[in-house]
mmCIF file of C-alpha atoms in Angstrom:
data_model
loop_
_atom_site.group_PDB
_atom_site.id
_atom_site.type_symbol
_atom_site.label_atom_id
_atom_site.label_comp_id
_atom_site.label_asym_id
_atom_site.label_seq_id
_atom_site.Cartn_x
_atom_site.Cartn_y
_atom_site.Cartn_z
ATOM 1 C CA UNK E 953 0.695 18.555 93.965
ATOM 2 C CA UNK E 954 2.588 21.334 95.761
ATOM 3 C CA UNK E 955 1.924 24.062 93.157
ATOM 4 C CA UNK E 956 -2.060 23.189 93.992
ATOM 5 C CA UNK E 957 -1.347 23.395 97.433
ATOM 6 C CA UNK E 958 -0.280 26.471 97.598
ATOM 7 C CA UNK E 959 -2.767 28.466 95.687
ATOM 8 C CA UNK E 960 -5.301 27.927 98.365
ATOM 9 C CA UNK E 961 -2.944 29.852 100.598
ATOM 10 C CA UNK E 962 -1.916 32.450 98.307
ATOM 11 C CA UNK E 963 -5.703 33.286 98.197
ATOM 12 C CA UNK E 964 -6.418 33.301 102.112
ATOM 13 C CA UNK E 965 -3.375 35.024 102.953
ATOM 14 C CA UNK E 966 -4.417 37.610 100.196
ATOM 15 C CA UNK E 967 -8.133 38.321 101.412
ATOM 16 C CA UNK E 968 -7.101 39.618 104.660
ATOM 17 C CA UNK E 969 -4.691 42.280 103.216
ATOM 18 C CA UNK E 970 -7.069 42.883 100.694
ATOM 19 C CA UNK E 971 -9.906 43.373 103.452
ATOM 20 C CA UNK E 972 -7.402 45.614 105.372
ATOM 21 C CA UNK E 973 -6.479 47.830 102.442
ATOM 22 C CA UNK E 974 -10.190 48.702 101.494
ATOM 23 C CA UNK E 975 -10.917 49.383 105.330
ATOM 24 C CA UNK E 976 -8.169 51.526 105.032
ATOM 25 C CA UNK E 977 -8.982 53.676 101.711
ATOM 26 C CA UNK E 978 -12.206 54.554 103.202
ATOM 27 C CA UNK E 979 -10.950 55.518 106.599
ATOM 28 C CA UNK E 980 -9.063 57.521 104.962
ATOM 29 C CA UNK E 981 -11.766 58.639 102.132
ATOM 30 C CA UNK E 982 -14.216 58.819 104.992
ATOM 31 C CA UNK E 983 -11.809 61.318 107.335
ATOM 32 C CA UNK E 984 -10.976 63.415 104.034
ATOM 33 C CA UNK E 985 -14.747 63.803 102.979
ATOM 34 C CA UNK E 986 -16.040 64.812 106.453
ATOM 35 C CA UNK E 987 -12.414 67.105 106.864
ATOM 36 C CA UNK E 988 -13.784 69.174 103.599
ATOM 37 C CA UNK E 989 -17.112 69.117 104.953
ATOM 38 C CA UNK E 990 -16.048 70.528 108.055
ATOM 39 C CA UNK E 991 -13.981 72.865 106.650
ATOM 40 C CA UNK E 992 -16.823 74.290 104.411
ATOM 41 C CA UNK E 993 -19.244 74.224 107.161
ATOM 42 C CA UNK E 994 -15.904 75.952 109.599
ATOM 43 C CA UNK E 995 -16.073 78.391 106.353
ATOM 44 C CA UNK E 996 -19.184 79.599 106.321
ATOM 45 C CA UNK E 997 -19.065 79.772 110.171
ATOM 46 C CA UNK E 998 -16.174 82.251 110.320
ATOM 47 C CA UNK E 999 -17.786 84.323 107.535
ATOM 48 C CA UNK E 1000 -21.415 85.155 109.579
ATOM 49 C CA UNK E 1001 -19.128 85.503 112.943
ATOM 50 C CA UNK E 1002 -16.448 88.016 111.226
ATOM 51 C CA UNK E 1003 -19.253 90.043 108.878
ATOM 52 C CA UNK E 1004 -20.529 92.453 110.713
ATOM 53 C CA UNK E 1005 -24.250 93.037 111.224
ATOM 54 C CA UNK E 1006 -25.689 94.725 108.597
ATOM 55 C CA UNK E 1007 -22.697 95.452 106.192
ATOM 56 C CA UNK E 1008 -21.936 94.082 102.494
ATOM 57 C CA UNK E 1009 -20.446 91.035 103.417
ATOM 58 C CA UNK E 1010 -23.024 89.651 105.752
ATOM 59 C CA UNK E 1011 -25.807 90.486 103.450
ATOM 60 C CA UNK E 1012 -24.018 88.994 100.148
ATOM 61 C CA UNK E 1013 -23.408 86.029 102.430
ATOM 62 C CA UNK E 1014 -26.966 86.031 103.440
ATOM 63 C CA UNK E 1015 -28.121 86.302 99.654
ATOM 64 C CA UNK E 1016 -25.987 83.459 99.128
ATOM 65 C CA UNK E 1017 -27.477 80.832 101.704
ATOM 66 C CA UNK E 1018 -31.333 82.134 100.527
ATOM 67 C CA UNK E 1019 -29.942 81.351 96.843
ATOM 68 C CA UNK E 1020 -28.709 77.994 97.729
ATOM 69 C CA UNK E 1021 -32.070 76.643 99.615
ATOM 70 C CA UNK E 1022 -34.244 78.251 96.446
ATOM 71 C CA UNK E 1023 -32.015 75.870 94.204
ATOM 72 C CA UNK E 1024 -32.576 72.968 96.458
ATOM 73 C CA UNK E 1025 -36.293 73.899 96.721
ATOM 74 C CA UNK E 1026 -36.471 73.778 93.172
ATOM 75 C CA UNK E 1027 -34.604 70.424 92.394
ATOM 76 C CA UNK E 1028 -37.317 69.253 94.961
ATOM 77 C CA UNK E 1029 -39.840 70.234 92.917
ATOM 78 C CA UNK E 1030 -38.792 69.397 89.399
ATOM 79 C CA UNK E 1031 -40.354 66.000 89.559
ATOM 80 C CA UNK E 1032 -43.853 67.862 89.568
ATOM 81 C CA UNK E 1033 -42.922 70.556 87.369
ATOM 82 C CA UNK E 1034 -41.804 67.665 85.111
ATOM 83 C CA UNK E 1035 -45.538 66.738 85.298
ATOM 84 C CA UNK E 1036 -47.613 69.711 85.255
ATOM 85 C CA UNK E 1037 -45.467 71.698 82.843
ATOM 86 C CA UNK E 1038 -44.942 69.029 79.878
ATOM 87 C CA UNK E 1039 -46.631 66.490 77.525
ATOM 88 C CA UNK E 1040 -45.626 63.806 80.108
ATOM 89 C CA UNK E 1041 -49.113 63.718 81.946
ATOM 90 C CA UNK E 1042 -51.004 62.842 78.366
ATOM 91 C CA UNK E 1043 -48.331 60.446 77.482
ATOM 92 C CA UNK E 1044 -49.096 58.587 80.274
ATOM 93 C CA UNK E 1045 -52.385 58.112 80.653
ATOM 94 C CA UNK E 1046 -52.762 57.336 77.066
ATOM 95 C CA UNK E 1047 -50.008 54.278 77.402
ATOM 96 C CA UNK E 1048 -52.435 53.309 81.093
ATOM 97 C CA UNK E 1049 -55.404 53.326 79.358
ATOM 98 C CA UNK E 1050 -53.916 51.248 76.492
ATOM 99 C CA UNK E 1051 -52.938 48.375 78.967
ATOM 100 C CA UNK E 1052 -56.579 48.608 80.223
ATOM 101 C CA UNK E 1053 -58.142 48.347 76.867
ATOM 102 C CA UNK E 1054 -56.043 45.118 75.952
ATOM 103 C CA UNK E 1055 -56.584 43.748 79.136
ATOM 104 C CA UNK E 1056 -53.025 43.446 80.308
ATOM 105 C CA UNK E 1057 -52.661 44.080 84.226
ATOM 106 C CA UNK E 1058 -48.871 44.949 84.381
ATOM 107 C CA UNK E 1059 -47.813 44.519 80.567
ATOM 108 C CA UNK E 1060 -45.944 46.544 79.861
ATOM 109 C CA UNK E 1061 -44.731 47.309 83.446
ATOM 110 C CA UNK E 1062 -45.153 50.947 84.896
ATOM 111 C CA UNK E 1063 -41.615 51.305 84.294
ATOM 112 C CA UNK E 1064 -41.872 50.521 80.652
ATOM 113 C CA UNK E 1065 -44.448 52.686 80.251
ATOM 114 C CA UNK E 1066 -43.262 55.723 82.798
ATOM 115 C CA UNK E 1067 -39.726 55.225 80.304
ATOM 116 C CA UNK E 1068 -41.824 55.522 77.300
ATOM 117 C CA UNK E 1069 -43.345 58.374 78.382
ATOM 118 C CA UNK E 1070 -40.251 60.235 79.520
ATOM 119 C CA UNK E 1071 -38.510 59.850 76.603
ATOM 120 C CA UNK E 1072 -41.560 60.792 73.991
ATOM 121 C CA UNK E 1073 -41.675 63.838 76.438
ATOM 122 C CA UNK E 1074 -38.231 64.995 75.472
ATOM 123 C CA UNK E 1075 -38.876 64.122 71.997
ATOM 124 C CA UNK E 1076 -41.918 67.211 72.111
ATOM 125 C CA UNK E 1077 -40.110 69.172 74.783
ATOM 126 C CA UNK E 1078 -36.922 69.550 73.377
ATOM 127 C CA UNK E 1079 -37.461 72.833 71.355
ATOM 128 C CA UNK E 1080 -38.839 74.222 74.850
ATOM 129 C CA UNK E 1081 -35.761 72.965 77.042
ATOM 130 C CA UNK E 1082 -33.158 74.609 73.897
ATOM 131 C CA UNK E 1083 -34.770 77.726 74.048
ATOM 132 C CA UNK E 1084 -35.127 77.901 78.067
ATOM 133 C CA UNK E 1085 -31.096 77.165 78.384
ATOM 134 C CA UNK E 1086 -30.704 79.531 75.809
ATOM 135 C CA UNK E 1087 -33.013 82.153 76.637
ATOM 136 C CA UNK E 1088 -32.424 81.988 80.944
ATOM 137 C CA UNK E 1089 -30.191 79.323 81.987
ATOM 138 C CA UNK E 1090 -27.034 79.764 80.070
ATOM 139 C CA UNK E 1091 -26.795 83.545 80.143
ATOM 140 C CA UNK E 1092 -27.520 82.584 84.115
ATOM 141 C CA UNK E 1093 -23.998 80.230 84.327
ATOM 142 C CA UNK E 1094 -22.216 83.080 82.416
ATOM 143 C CA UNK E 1095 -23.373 85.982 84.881
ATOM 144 C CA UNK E 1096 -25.102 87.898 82.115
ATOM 145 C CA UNK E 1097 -28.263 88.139 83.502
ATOM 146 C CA UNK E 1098 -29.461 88.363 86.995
ATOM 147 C CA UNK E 1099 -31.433 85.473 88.816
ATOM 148 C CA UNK E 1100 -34.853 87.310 87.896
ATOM 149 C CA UNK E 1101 -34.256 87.903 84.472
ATOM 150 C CA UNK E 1102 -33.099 84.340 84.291
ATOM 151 C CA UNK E 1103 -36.712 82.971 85.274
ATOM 152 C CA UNK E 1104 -38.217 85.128 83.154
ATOM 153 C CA UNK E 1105 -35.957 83.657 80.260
ATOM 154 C CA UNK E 1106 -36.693 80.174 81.493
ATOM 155 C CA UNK E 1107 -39.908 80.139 81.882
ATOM 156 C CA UNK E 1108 -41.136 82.214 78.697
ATOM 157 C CA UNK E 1109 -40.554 79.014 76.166
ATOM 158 C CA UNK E 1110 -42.807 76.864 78.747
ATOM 159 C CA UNK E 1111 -45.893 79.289 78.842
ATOM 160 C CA UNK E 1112 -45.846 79.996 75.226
ATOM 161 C CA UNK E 1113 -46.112 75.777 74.414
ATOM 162 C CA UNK E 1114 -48.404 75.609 77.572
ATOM 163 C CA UNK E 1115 -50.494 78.374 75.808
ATOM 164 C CA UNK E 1116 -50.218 76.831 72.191
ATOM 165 C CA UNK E 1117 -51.841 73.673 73.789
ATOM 166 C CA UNK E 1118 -54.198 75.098 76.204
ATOM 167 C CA UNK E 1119 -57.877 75.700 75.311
ATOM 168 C CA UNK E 1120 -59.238 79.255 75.292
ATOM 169 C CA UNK E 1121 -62.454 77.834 77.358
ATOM 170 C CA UNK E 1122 -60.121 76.298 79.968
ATOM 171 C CA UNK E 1123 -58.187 79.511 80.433
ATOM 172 C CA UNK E 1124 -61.156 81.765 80.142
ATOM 173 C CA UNK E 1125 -62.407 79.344 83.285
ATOM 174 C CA UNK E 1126 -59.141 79.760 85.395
ATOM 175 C CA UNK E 1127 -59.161 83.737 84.345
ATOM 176 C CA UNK E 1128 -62.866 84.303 85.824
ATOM 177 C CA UNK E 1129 -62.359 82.466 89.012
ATOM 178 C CA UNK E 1130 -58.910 84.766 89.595
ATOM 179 C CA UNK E 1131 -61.564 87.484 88.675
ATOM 180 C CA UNK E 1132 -64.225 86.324 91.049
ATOM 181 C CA UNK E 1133 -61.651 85.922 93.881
ATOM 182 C CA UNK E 1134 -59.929 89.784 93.626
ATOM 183 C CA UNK E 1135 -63.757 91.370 93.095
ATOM 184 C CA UNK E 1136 -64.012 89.451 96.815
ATOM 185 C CA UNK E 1137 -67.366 91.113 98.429
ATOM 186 C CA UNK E 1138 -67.844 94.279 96.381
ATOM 187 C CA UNK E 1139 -71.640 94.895 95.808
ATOM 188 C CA UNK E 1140 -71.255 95.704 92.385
ATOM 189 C CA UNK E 1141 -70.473 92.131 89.773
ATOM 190 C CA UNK E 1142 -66.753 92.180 88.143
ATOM 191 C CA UNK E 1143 -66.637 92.965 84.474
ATOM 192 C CA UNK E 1144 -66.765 90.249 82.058
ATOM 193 C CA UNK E 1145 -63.038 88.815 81.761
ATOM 194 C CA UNK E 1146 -61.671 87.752 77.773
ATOM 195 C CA UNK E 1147 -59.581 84.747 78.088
ATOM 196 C CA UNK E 1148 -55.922 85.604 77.309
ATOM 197 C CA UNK E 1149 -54.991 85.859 73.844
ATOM 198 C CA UNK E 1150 -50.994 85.539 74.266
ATOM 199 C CA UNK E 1151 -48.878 83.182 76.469
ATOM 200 C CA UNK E 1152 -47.369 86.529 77.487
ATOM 201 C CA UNK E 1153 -51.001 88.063 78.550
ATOM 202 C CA UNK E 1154 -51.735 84.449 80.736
ATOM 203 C CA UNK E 1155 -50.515 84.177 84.128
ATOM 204 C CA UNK E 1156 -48.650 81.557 85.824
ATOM 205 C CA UNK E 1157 -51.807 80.648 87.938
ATOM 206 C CA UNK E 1158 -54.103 80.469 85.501
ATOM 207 C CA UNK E 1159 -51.752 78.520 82.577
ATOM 208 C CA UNK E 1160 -50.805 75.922 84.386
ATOM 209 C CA UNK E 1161 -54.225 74.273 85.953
ATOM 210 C CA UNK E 1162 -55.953 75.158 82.340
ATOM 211 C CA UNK E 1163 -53.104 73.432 80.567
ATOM 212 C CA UNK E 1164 -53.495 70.467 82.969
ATOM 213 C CA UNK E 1165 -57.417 69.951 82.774
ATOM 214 C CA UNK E 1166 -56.709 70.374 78.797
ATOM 215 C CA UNK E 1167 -54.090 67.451 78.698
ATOM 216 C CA UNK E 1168 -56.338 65.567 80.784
ATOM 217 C CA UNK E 1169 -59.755 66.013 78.446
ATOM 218 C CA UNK E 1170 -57.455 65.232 75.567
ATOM 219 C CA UNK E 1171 -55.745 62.085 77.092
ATOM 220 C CA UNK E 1172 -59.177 60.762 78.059
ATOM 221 C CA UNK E 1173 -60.826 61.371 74.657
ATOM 222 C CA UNK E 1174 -57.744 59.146 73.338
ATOM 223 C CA UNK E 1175 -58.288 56.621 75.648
ATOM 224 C CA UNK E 1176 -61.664 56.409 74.759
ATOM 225 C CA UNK E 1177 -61.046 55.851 71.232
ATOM 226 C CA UNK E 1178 -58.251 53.066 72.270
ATOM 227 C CA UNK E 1179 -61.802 51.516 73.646
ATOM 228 C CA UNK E 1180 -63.837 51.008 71.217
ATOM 229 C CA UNK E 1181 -62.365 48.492 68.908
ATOM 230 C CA UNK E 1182 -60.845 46.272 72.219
ATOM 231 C CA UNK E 1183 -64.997 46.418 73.525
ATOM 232 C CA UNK E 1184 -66.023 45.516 69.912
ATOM 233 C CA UNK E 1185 -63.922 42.250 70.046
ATOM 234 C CA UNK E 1186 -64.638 41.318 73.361
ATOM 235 C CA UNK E 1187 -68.446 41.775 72.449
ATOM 236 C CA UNK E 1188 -67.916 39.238 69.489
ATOM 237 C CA UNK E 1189 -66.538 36.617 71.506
ATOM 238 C CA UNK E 1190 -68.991 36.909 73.971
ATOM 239 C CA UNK E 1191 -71.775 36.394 71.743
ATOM 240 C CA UNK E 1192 -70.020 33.760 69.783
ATOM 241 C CA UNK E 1193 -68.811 31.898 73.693
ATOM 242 C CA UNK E 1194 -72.945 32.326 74.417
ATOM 243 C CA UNK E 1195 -74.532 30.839 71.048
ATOM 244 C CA UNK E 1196 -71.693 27.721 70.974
ATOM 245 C CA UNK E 1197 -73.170 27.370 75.015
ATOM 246 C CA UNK E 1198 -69.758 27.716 76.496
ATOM 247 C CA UNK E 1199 -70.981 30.355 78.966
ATOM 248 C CA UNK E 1200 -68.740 29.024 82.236
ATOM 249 C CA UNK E 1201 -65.744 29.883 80.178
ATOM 250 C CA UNK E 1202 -64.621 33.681 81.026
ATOM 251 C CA UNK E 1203 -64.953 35.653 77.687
ATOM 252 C CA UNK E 1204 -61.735 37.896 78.595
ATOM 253 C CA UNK E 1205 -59.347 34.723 78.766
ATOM 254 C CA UNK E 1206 -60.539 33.771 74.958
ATOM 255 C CA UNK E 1207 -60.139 37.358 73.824
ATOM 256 C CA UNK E 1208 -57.063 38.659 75.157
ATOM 257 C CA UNK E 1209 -54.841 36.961 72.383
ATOM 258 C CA UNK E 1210 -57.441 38.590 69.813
ATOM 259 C CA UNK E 1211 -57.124 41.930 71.069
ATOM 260 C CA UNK E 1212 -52.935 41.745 71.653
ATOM 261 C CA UNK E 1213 -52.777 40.368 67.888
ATOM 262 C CA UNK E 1214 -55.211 43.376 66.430
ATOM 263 C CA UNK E 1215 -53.082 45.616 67.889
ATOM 264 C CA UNK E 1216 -49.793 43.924 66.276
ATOM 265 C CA UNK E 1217 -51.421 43.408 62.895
ATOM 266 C CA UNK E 1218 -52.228 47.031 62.434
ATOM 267 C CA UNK E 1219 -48.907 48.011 63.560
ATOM 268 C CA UNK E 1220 -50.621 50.109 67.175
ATOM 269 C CA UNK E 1221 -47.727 51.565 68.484
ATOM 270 C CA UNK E 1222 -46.323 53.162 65.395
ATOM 271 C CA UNK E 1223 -49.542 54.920 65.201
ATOM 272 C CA UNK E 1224 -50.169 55.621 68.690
ATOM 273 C CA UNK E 1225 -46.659 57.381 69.401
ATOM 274 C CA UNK E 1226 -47.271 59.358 65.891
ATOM 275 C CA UNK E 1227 -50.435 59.904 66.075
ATOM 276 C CA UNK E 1228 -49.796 61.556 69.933
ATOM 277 C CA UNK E 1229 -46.614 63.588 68.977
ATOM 278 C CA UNK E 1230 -48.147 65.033 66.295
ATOM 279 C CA UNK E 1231 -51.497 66.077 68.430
ATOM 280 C CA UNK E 1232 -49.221 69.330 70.128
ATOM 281 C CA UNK E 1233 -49.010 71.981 68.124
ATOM 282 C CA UNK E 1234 -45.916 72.815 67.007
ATOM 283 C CA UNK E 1235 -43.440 75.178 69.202
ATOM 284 C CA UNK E 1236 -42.523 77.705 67.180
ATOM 285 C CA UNK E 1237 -39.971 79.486 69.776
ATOM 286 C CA UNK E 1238 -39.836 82.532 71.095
ATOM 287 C CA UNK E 1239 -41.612 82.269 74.385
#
């Protein structure tokens, strides 16, 4: 009975020092963390007050800061360049159109699906990101190249599998409306303008919308095809729910299992992942 008694007490007396010593560790985390910060930010301070206006230092300094916001800027942005840039957009529409077709509402969840996406993404992408950490980013962390040449090396591998999956009409679209807006209000019509015939020959503004509306057409046309047999089946048990007279009973509730057991039986994701994977055409590197 007294050994029982005095666990209780061994526990409260612990909590409090144990309470005590965490307040303490991040007092003293807390103090050390803003200490750096402030010693950074006392840093940078002393460097613009002691450069002088105008010389090395100050403008290195200033090239510096300008350097640092682009990077944030661009982390900022990645999200959308994740979008516009890649086989993500395709990927998933394709998967939302799938849980239309079947009739699911939030099976698979968007995070399922937004998962699935991202990671079939990489699968395609992954020849592009090697060759853009080769080619720009890389040489970048080793100071071998400078900050422009960098982009340039990063960003070749993305317009040449941008271009490889881009139709000609789509860019030839983007190319005369870049046309129509330099000609501006001359008298005389702009000449006729050839759609680009290398990723090196397209520019940045007209790639990327013509890539987009191409991944778009080509996710819809999917889609569409992911239709057809779901609207076949729920036609049959409509007409077979209307000749037995059972017409107050909601056709969708009777075929849902029909259409989620189709798409088991024929084995639908193996053959929608494959089939979409091996709709890009190849990367063959090199930007």
């Amino acid at each position: 009975m007294t050994t029982l008694a005095k666990r209780p007490l061994t526990a409260k007396a612990g909590l409090p020092l144990f309470v005590l010593t965490l307040a303490a560790s991040l007092a003293f985390s807390g103090s050390a963390e803003a200490q750096e910060a402030g010693s950074l930010l006392g840093d940078l301070a002393q460097g613009l007050n002691n450069a002088a206006p105008g010389s090395d230092a100050a403008a290195s300094l200033s090239g510096r800061i300008i350097q640092l916001i682009a990077l944030m800027t661009v982390l900022s942005i990645a999200p959308g360049v994740l979008v516009v840039m890649t086989s993500f957009t395709r990927f998933v529409i394709v998967f939302s159109m799938l849980r239309s077709a079947l009739g699911l509402n939030q099976t698979p969840p968007n995070m399922v699906l937004s998962a699935m996406a991202l990671f079939m993404t990489f699968f395609v992408m992954q020849p592009v990101f090697d060759d853009a950490w080769t080619g720009g980013l890389r040489p970048l962390l080793n100071n071998t190249v400078t900050e422009e040449q960098a982009l340039v090396g990063i960003g070749a591998p993305f317009k040449a599998f941008m271009f490889a999956n881009t139709r000609p009409k789509d860019l030839k679209l983007f190319a005369d409306l870049v046309r129509d807006n330099e000609a501006g209000q001359n008298v005389e019509p702009a000449p006729e303008t050839p759609a680009p015939a290398t990723a090196e020959e397209a520019s940045w503004r007209t790639l990327v919308p013509a890539f987009m509306i191409s991944e778009l057409r080509r996710a819809f046309t999917i889609g569409f095809l992911i239709y057809l047999p779901f609207i076949a089946i729920d036609l049959i048990v409509a007409s077979v729910l209307m000749s037995a007279g059972m017409m107050m009973l909601p056709p969708v509730m009777i075929s849902l299992p029909f259409k989620v057991i189709f798409f088991v039986l024929i084995d639908g994701w193996y053959m929608l992942a494959g089939s979409m994977m091996q709709s890009y055409v190849a990367y063959g590197g090199g930007g």
